[in-house]
mmCIF file of C-alpha atoms in Angstrom:
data_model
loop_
_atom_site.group_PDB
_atom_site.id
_atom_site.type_symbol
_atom_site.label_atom_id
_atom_site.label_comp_id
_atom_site.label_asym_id
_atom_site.label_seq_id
_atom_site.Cartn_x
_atom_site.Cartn_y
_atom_site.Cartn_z
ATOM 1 C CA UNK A 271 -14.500 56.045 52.650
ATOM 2 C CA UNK A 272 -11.035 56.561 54.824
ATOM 3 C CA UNK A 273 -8.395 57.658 53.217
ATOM 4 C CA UNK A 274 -5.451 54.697 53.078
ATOM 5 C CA UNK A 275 -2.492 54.943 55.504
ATOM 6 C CA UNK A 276 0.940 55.607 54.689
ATOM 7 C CA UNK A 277 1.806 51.695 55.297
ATOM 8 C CA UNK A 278 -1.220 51.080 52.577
ATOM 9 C CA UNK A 279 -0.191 53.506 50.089
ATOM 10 C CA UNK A 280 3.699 51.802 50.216
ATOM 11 C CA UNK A 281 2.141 48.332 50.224
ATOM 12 C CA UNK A 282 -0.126 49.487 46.672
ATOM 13 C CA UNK A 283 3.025 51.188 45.087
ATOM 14 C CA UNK A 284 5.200 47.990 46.201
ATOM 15 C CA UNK A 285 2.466 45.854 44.719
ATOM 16 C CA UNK A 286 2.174 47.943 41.605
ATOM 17 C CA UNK A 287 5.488 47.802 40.930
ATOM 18 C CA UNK A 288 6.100 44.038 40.949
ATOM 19 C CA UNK A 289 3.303 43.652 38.472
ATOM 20 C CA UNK A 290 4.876 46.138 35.987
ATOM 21 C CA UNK A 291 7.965 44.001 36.830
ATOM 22 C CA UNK A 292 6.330 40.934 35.914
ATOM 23 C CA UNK A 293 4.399 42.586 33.087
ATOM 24 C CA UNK A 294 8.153 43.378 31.790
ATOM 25 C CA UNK A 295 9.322 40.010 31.992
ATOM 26 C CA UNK A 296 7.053 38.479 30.215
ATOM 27 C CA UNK A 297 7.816 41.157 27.242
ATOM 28 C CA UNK A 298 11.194 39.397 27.495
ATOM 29 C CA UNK A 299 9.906 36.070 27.176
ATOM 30 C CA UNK A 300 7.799 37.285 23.749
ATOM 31 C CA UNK A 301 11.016 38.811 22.488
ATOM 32 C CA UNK A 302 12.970 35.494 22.845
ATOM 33 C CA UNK A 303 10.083 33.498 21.640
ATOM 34 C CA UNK A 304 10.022 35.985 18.563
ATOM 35 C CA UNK A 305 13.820 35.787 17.789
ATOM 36 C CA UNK A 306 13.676 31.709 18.487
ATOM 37 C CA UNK A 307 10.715 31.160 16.109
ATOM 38 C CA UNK A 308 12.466 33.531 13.556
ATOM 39 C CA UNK A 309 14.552 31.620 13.311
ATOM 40 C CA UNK A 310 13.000 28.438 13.249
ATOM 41 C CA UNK A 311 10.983 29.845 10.021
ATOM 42 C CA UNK A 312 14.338 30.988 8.284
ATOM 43 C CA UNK A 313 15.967 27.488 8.407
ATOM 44 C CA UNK A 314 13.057 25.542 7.348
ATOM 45 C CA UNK A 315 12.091 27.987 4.695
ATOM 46 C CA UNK A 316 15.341 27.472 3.673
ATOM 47 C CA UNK A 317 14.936 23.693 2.841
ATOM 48 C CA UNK A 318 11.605 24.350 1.645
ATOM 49 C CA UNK A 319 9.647 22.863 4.565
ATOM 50 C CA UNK A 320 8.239 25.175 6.381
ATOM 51 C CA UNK A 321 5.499 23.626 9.085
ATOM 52 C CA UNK A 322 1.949 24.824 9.699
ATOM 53 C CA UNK A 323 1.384 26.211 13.534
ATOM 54 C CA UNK A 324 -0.609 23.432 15.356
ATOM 55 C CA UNK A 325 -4.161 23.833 16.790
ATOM 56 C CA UNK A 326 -3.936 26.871 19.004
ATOM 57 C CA UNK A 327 -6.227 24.887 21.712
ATOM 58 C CA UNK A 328 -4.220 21.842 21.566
ATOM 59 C CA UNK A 329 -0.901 24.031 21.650
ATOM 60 C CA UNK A 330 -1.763 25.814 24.909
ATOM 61 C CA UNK A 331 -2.755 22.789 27.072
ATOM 62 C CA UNK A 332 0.578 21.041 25.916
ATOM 63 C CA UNK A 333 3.111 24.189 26.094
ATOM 64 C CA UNK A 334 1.350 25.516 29.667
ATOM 65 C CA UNK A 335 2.936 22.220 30.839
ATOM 66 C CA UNK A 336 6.541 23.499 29.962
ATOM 67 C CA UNK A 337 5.489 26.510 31.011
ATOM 68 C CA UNK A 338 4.539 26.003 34.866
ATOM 69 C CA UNK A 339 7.535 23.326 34.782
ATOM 70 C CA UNK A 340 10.494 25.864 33.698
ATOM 71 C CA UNK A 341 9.256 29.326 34.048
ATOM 72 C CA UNK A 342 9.040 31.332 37.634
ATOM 73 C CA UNK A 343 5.309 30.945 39.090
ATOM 74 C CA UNK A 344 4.847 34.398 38.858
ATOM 75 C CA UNK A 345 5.826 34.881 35.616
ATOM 76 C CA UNK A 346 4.468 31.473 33.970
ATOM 77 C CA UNK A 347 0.931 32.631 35.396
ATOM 78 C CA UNK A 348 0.885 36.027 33.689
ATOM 79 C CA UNK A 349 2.271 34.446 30.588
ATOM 80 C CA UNK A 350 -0.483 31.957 30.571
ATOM 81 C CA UNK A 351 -3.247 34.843 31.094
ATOM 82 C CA UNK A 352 -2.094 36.742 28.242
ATOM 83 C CA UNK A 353 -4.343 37.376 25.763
ATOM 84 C CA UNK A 354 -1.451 36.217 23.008
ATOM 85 C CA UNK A 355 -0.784 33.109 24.768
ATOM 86 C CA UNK A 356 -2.243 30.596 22.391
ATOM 87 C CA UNK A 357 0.800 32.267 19.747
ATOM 88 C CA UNK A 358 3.627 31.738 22.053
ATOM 89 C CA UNK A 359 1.972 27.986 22.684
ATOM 90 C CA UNK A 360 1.878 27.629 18.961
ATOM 91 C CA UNK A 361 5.903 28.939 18.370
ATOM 92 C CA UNK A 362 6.764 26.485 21.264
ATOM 93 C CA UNK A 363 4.878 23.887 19.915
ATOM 94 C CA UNK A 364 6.404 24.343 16.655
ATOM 95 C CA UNK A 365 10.035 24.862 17.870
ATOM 96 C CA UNK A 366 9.652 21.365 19.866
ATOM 97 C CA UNK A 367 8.373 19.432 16.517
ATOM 98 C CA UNK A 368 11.594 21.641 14.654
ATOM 99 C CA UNK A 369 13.660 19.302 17.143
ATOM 100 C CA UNK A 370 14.805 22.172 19.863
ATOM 101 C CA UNK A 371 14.743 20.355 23.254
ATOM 102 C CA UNK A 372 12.235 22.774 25.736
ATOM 103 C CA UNK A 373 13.518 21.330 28.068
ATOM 104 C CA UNK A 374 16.904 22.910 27.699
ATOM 105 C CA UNK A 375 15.462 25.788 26.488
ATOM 106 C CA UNK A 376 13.044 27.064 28.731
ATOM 107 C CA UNK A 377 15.119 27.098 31.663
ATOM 108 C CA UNK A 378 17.784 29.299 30.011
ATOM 109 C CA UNK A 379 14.893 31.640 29.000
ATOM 110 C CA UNK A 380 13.846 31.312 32.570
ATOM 111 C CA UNK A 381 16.606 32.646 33.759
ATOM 112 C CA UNK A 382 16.726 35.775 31.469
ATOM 113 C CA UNK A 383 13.032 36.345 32.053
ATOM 114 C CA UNK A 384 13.969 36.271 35.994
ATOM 115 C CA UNK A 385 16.693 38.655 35.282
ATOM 116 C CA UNK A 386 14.350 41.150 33.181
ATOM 117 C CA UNK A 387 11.810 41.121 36.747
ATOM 118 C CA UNK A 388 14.703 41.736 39.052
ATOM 119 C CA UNK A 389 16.017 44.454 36.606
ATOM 120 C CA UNK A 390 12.926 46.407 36.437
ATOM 121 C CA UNK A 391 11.993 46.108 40.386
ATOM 122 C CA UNK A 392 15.180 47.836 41.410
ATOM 123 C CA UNK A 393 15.304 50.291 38.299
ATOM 124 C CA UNK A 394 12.147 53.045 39.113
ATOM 125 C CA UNK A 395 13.081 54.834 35.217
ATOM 126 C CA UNK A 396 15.577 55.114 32.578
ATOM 127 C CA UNK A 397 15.735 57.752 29.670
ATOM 128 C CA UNK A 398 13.757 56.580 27.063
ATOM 129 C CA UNK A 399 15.143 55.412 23.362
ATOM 130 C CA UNK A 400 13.011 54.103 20.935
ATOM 131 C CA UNK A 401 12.628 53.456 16.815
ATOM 132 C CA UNK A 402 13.572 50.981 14.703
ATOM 133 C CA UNK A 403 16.455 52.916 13.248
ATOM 134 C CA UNK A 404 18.171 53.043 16.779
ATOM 135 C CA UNK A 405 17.904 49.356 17.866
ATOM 136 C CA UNK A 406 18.676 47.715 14.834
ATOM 137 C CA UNK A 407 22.056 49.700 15.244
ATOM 138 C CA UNK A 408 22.100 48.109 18.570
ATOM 139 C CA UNK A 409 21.147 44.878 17.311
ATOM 140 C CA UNK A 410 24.009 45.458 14.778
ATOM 141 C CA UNK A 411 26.312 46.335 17.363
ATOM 142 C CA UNK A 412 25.257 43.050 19.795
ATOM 143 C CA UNK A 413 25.399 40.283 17.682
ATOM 144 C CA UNK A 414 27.373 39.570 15.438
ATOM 145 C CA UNK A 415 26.423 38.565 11.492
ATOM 146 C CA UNK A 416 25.300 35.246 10.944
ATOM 147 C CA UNK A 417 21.919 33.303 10.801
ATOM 148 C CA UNK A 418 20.291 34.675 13.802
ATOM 149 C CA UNK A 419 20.959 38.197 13.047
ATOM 150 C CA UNK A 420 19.830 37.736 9.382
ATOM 151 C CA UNK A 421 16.607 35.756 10.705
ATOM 152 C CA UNK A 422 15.578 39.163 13.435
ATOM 153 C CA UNK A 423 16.533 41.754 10.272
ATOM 154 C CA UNK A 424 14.425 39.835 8.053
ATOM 155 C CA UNK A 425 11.197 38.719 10.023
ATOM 156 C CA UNK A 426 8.072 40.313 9.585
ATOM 157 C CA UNK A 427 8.324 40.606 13.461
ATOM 158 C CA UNK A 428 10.881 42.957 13.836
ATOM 159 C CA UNK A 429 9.090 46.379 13.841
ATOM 160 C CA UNK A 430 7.266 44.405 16.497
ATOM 161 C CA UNK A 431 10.581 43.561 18.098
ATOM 162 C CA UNK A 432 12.119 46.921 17.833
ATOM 163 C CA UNK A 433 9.120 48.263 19.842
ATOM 164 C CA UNK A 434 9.718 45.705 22.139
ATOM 165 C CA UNK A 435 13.257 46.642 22.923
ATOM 166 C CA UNK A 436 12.433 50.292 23.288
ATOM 167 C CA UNK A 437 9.665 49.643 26.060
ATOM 168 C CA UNK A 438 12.146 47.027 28.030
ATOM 169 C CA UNK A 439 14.742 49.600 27.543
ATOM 170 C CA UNK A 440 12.217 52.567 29.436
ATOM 171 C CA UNK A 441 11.835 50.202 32.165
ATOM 172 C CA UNK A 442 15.537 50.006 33.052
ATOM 173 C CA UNK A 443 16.292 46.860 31.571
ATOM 174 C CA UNK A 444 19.632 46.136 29.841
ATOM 175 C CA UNK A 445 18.280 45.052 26.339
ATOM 176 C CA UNK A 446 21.672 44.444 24.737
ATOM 177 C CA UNK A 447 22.088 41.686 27.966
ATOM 178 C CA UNK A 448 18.745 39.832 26.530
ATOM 179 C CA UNK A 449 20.006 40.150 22.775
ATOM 180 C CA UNK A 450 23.311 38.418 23.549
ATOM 181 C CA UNK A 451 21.413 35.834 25.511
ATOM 182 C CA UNK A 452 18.633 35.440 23.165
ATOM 183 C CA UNK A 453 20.998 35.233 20.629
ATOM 184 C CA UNK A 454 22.661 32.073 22.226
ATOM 185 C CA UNK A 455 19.186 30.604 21.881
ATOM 186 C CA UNK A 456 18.878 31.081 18.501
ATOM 187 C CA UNK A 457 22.405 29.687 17.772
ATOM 188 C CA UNK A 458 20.931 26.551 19.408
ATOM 189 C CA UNK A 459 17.444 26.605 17.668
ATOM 190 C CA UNK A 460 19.447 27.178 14.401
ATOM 191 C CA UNK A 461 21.763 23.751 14.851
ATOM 192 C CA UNK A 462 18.956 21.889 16.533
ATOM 193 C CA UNK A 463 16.778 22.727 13.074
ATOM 194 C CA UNK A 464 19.544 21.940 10.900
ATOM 195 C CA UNK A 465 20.055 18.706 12.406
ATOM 196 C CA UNK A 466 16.481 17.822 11.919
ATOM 197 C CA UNK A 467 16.543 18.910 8.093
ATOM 198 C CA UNK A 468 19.575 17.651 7.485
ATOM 199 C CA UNK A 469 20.518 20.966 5.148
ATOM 200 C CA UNK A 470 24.197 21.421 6.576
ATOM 201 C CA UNK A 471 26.986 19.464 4.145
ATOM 202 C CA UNK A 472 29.225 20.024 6.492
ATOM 203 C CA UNK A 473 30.252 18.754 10.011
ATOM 204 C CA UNK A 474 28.312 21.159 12.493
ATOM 205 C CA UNK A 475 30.080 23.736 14.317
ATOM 206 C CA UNK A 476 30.137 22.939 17.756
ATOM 207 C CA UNK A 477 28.449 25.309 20.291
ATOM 208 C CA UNK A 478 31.338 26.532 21.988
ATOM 209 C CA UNK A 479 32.604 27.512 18.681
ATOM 210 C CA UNK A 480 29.846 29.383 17.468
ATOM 211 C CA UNK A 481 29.331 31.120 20.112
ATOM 212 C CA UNK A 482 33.089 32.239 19.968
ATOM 213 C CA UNK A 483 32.236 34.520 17.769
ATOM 214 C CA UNK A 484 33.525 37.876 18.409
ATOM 215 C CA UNK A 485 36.460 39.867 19.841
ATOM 216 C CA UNK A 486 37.594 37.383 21.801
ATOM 217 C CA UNK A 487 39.362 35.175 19.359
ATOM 218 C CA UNK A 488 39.295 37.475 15.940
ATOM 219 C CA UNK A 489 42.137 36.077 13.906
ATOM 220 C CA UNK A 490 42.844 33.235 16.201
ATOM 221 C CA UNK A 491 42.680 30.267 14.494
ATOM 222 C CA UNK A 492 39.691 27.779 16.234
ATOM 223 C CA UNK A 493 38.665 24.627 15.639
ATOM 224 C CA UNK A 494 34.954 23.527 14.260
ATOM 225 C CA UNK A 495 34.950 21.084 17.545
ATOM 226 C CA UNK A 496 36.212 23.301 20.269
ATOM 227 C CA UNK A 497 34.819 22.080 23.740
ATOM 228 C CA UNK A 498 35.546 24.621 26.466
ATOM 229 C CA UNK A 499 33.609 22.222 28.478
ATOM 230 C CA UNK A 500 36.583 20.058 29.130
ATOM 231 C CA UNK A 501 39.391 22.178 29.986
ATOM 232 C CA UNK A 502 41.706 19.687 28.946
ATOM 233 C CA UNK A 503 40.612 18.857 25.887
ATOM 234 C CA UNK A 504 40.514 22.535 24.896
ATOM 235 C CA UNK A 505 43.516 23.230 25.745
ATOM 236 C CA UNK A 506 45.133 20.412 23.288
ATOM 237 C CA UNK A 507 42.639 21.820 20.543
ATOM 238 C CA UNK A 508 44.132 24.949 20.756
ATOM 239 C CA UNK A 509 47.850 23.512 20.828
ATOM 240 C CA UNK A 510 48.754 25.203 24.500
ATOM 241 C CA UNK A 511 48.249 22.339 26.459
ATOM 242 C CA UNK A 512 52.060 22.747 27.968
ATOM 243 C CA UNK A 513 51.825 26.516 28.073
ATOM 244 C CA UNK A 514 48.886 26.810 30.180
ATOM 245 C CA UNK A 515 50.858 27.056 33.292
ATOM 246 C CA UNK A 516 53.368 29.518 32.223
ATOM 247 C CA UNK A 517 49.897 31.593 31.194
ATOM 248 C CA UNK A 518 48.455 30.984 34.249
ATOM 249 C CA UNK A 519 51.355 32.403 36.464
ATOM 250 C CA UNK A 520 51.712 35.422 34.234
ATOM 251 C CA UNK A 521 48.381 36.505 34.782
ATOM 252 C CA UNK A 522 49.075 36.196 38.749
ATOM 253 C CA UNK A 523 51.984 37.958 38.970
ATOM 254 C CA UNK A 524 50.374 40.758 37.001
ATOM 255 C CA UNK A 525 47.286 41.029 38.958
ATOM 256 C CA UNK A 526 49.563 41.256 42.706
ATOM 257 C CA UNK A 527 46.768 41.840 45.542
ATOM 258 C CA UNK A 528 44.042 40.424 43.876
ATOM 259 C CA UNK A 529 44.514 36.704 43.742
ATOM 260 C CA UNK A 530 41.202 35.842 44.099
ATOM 261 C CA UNK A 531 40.323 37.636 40.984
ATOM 262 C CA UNK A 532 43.391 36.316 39.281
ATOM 263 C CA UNK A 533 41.753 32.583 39.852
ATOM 264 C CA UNK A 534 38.487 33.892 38.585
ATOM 265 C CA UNK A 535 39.980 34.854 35.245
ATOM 266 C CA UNK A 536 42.294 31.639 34.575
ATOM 267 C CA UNK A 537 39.173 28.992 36.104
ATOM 268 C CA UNK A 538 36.767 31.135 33.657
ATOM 269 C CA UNK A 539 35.213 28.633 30.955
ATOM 270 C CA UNK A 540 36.775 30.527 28.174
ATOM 271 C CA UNK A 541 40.172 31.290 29.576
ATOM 272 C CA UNK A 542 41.850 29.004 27.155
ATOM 273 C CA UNK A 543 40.719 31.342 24.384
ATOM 274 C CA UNK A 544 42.848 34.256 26.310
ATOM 275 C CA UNK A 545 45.657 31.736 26.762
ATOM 276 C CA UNK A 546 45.066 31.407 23.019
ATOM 277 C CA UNK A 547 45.871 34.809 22.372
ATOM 278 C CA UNK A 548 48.634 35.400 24.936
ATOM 279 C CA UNK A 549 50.483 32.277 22.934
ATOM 280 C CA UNK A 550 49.935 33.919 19.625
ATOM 281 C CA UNK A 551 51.370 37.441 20.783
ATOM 282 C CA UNK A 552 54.448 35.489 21.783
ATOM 283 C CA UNK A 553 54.174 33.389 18.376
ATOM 284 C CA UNK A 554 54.355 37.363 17.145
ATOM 285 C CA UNK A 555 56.985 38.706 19.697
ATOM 286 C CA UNK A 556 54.794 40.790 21.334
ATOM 287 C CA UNK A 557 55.384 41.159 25.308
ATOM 288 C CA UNK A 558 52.477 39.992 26.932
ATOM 289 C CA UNK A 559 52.893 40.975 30.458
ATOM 290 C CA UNK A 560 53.093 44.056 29.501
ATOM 291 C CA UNK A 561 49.463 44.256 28.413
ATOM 292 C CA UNK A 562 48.791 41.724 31.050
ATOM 293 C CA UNK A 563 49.769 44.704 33.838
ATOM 294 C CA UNK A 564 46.744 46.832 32.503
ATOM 295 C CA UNK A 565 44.701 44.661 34.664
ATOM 296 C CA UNK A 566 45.813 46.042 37.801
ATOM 297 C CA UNK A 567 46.220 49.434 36.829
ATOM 298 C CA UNK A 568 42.674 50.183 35.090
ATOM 299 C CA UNK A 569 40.267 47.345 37.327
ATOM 300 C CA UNK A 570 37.160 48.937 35.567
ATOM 301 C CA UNK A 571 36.254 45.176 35.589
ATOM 302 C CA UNK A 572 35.651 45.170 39.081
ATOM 303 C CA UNK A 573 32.046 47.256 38.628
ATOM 304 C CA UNK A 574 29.301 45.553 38.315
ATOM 305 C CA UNK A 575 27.355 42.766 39.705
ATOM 306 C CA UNK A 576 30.055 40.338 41.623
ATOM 307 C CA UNK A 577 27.990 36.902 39.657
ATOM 308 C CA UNK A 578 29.459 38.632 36.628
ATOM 309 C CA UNK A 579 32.863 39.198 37.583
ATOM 310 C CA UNK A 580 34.313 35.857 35.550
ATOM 311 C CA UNK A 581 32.694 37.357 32.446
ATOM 312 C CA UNK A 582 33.801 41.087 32.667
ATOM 313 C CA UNK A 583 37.825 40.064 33.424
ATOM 314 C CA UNK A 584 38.003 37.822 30.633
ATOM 315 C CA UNK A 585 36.656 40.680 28.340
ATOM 316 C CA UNK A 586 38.859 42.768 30.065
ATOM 317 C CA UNK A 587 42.438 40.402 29.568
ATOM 318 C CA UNK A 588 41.166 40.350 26.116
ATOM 319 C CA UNK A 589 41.059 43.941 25.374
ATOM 320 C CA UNK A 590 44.212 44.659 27.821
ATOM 321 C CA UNK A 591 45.566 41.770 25.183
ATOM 322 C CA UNK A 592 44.370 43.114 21.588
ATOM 323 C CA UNK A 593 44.703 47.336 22.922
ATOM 324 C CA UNK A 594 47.614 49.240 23.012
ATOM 325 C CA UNK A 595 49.185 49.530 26.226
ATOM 326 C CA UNK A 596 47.691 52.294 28.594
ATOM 327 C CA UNK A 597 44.495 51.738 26.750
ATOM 328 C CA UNK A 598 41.465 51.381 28.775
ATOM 329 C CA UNK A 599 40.375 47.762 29.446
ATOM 330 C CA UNK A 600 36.994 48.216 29.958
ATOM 331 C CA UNK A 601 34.837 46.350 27.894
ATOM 332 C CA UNK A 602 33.023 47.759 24.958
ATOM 333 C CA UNK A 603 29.580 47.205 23.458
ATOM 334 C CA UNK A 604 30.453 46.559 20.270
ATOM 335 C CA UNK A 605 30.842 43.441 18.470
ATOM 336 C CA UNK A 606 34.370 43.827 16.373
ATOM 337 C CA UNK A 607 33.835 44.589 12.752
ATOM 338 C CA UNK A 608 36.442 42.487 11.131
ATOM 339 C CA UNK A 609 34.619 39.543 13.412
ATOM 340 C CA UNK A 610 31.065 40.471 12.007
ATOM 341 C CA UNK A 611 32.343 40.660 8.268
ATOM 342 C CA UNK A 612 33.614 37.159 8.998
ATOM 343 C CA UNK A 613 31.082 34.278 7.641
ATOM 344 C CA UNK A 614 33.470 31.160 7.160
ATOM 345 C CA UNK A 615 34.844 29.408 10.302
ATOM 346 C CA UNK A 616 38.278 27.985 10.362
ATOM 347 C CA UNK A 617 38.277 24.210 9.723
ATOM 348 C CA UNK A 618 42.501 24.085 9.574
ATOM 349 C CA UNK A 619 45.171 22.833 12.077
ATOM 350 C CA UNK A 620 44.947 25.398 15.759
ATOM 351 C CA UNK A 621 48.494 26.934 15.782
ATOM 352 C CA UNK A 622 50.997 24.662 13.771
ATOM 353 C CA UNK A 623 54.247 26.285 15.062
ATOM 354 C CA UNK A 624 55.259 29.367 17.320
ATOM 355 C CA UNK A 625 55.757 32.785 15.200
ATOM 356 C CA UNK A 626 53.678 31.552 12.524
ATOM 357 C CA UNK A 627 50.327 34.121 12.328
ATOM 358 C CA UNK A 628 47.053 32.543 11.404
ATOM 359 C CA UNK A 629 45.711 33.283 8.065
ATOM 360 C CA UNK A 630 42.393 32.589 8.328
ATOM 361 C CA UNK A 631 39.798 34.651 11.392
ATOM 362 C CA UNK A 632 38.282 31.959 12.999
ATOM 363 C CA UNK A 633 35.283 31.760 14.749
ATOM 364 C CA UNK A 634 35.994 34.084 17.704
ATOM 365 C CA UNK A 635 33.867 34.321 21.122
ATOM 366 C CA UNK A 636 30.879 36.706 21.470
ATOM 367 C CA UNK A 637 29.220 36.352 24.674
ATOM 368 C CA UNK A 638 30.797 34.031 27.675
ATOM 369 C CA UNK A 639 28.147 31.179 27.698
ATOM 370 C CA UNK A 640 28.695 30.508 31.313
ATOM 371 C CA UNK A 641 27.918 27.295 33.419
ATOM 372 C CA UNK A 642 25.345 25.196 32.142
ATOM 373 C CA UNK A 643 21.909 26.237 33.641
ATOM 374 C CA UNK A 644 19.925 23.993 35.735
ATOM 375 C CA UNK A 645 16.973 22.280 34.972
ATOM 376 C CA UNK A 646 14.047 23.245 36.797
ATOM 377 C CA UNK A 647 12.442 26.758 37.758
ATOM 378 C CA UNK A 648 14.208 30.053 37.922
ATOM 379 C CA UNK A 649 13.711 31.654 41.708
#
């Protein structure tokens, strides 16, 4: 037998290494699945109607359609050949009879699984961490309390899932990423179960609200029907409709040479939450160009991937917004702990009057939700 050539040997090791980064995706997919269904199960137990899985057969012939529809090719084929398959069919199944569109869904988780591929194929190793001790600190630290958290802590699942997150994290994979995004899935499996069971007394939350839970509007005062999806309309919910362009222009000036960046930040989906806050530090007397300037003299928001820029300068206005000045503005982490002790959203008026501080949190952003994905597969 002749030994292989150099150009052999690279093309094995290349080959090799896009399995493992398929292998890894589909991990991700599990650990969405897991969190989605958790939830799922902790709403309907809740009402007292928790369903039965359906027929494993008859679950994989109908969820392998979804699958091949939404997922990558590469990654919908190793899913499919999985030996656990017929258990993800049966959670998808289930979560589609629960009322959660899969058609929404799946692309989203498309896109994550996507990521998880690309992340491992260009990472060769990371330090390992593992135990359930550690990432249920992380978990802790990601997302912040409500239903989906309390669904992962209290699922038979999770040592499974904390075993999960250690091996993704060994791979090079950026597990806190996936448990912000997974947990925007299970904010929208949680209202799209509700809905169906009809437990919820009072008027839903919107999405954009929910998911404004965080550091990014802590003791802002938000409305249960915030749409950042019309700019317009969010900007009258919040009661800064004719201060947006004053806002705008501040941040400009205070970000000189980098006006492209500038019109990141202000055309960023949740930018009027940071116009928010820059009206209630004036509402306060607080001088917000002077935290505004922190921009341009600590730019750790330019590192990192340039698809992620809007994202990383809107957490970075925020904390050059809430920090003392000639604090760092690079983002942090953790979720804020006054946010994740907060369980009631505000239901009250936005901002009735200049100077007048809120006395109620509201429901304050966690993770920028970005542009609506598309429908179809995830290249």
């Amino acid at each position: 037998m002749s030994m292989p050539t150099p150009e052999e040997r690279a093309g094995e090791a290349f080959a090799e290494a896009a399995a493992e980064a398929v292998r890894t995706s589909v991990m991700a997919f599990r650990l969405v699945m897991a969190i989605a269904d958790a939830v799922r199960r902790q709403q309907q137990k809740r009402a007292g109607q928790e369903d039965e899985l359906a027929d494993a057969e008859k679950a994989s012939a109908e969820a392998s359609e979804e699958v091949k529809k939404f997922l990558p090719d590469d990654i919908a084929t190793a899913l499919l050949e999985g030996a656990d398959w017929p258990q993800i069919a049966q959670q998808l199944m289930a979560l589609k009879r629960a009322g959660v569109d899969l058609e929404t869904m799946l692309p989203r988780v498309g896109e994550i699984t996507a990521s998880v591929r690309d992340q491992v194929a260009e990472n060769a190793a990371r330090v390992a961490r593992d135990g359930t001790e550690e990432w249920g600190k992380a978990l802790r630290e990601t997302l912040p309390a409500g239903p989906v958290r309390e669904a992962i802590l209290s699922s038979p699942a999770w040592p499974e899932m904390a075993k999960t997150m250690a091996t993704l994290n060994e791979r090079g994979v950026d597990v806190r990423a996936i448990l912000a995004s997974a947990h925007e899935e299970g904010v929208g499996v949680d209202q799209a179960v509700a809905k169906v069971l009809a437990v919820a007394e009072v008027p839903t939350t919107s999405r954009d609200a929910t998911l404004s839970y965080g550091p990014l509007t802590v003791g802002l005062d938000v409305p249960r029907d915030l749409d950042l999806g019309d700019r317009e309309r969010a900007l009258r919910q919040l009661a800064i409709e004719s201060e947006n362009p004053r806002f705008v222009r501040m941040v400009r000036e205070a970000m000189p040479g980098a006006e492209r960046e500038a019109d990141l930040l202000v055309s960023a989906r949740q930018w009027p939450l940071v116009a928010a806050r820059m009206a209630d530090m004036e509402g306060k007397g607080q001088q917000v160009a002077e935290h505004l300037v922190q921009l341009s003299k600590d730019p750790a928001w330019r590192e990192g991937p340039q698809s992620q820029m809007g994202r990383r300068l809107v957490e970075a206005a925020v904390n050059a917004l809430r920090k003392p000045v000639g604090t760092s503005t690079a983002p942090g982490p953790k979720v804020s702990t006054a946010a994740a002790r907060s369980t009631s959203p505000s239901v009250g008026p936005t901002r009735a009057a200049k100077g007048a501080a809120p006395t109620t949190p509201g429901v304050a952003a966690h993770r920028d939700a970005g542009p609506a994905p598309k429908s179809g597969k995830t290249r």
